[in-house]
Amino acid sequence: MQLKNLWLAVLVVPIFLVGCGSDSSGGDLEEQVIIGEDVEGATELTFWNFQELHTAFFEDAVERWNEENPERPIRLVAETYPYDQVHNNLLLALQSGSGAPDLADIEISQFANFLKGEVQLEPLNDIVEPELDKMVESRFDIYTKDGNYYGIDYHVGATVMFYNEEIMEEAGVDIDSIETWDDYIEAGKQVVASTDAVMTTVESDEHFTFWPLISQRGSDYFDTEGNVILDNELNVDTLQFIHDLVYEHEIAELAPGGFHHAEEYYGYMNDGGAASLMMPMWYMGRFLDYMEDLEGKIQIRPLPMWEEGGNRSAGMGGTGTVVTNQSEHPELAKEFLAFAKLSEEGNIKLWEILGFDPPRHDVWDSEAMRASNRFYDYFHDDIFDILLEIRDEINEINITEQTPDAQQEIHSHVMHAVLREQSQTPQEALEQAAEAVRSRMTH
């Protein structure tokens, strides 16, 4: 089985949530929100997720739905669980045939687990296909099997470069003069020589440094046939490039805490520790929530190119909202999901509420997307001009049933061995990881 992707998602690493109870199945329920509780005659739908911000998005959608559909109101019971808990509980409920919600969020690297064998999710073709020509289509291909669409994402996840313009100006670097990665390295040397900051940070415990860069170059963990290519020459060269940013060019540091979602990292960046950061666009919310002192200092730009005319972005992160086959109201659940995440207004809300680059590309240059909001106030007002520039410069990513396994090898072995411990070369680490994945595929 092969799934295709364009940009990738959200939120492989969930935001830290505060536990406040437990559900009837014994899992750790962190938050329950009932939306439309007092609406007379409302049909109840349940929604499981691992990110409380998604509840806020659906809360707005329910309120708008009930205003526009008074004859078919909805009461939504939204429950937030820890990342592993929600995926494990959902898989168990679907396999056992009982206990699943009407709607659920499934993170992209977990999605293949739910497409094995007979799929226990409702096909969404009837709501997706009429809107597909207005969408970034690859955002939907990643959630398909045998011609059926099963998930609808929150965003495109275009990877961009976040520059601290205050530091860059102190170093005498014009960020718009950085066109290639060679330019970026030279600019980094100026930053290190003339400021107290490093040019950037790289992850040693996660994949948001490695995966975007190999995707930008047209590579991946797997090829289009599902074969492991994790240890190909391009990937080895890219990992060597990341290593050299730290240890040869000396313009980068390992991210404090190991990855760009660590609490230590937020404090480090907020204090001006690095002049730039490569992450998907959805990371904007992290700046607003955890790096308040950088407001007005951060500029977003495309990624540097590997060669003249090369791609300037890559797609990362993703969460598909599904309708399970245990829903007693599947048609209503699908209509509501289309209203929330496929409609023009719904996609505008994805930006206004969550700060995500919505999958519906025909809203990117709409007047509504230019209205002042907290993201424009923090960053700058030409964000979507940049997205329009790079929307055709993102390679597809091949997601297979083995993607979670490959991802685990990257997290637990490859990045540690090459970057933190320096106990293996990029080639040695990637060959070992690739062989481990291949061997498990044959058993």
Tab-separated table of C-alpha atoms in Angstrom, residues 161-165 168-169 172-180 183-184 187 190 199 275-276 298-305 308 312 380 382 385-386 389:
chain	number	residue	atom	x	y	z
A	161	MET	CA	12.696	30.051	7.176
A	162	PHE	CA	11.999	32.254	10.187
A	163	TYR	CA	14.640	35.007	10.452
A	164	ASN	CA	15.279	37.162	13.502
A	165	GLU	CA	15.769	40.363	11.532
A	168	MET	CA	20.538	39.609	10.931
A	169	GLU	CA	20.738	43.391	10.686
A	172	GLY	CA	24.984	43.240	8.353
A	173	VAL	CA	23.067	40.584	6.427
A	174	ASP	CA	20.134	41.345	4.118
A	175	ILE	CA	17.867	38.296	4.427
A	176	ASP	CA	16.601	38.816	0.877
A	177	SER	CA	20.125	38.313	-0.430
A	178	ILE	CA	20.089	34.695	0.813
A	179	GLU	CA	19.016	32.666	-2.211
A	180	THR	CA	20.966	29.396	-1.884
A	183	ASP	CA	24.533	31.971	0.679
A	184	TYR	CA	22.973	30.849	3.953
A	187	ALA	CA	25.494	34.665	6.095
A	190	GLN	CA	28.806	36.698	9.474
A	199	MET	CA	22.751	31.153	12.645
A	275	ALA	CA	19.242	34.140	14.036
A	276	SER	CA	17.015	31.812	12.026
A	298	ILE	CA	10.648	37.672	12.969
A	299	GLN	CA	10.438	37.694	9.175
A	300	ILE	CA	9.286	34.688	7.134
A	301	ARG	CA	11.024	33.830	3.866
A	302	PRO	CA	11.233	30.818	1.496
A	303	LEU	CA	13.921	28.230	2.149
A	304	PRO	CA	17.266	28.752	0.415
A	305	MET	CA	17.601	26.683	-2.775
A	308	GLU	CA	19.595	27.763	-8.935
A	312	ARG	CA	12.192	26.690	-1.948
A	380	HIS	CA	4.322	40.781	8.842
A	382	ASP	CA	2.856	39.554	3.225
A	385	ASP	CA	2.343	36.470	-0.925
A	386	ILE	CA	5.302	34.251	-0.024
A	389	GLU	CA	5.303	32.208	-4.646
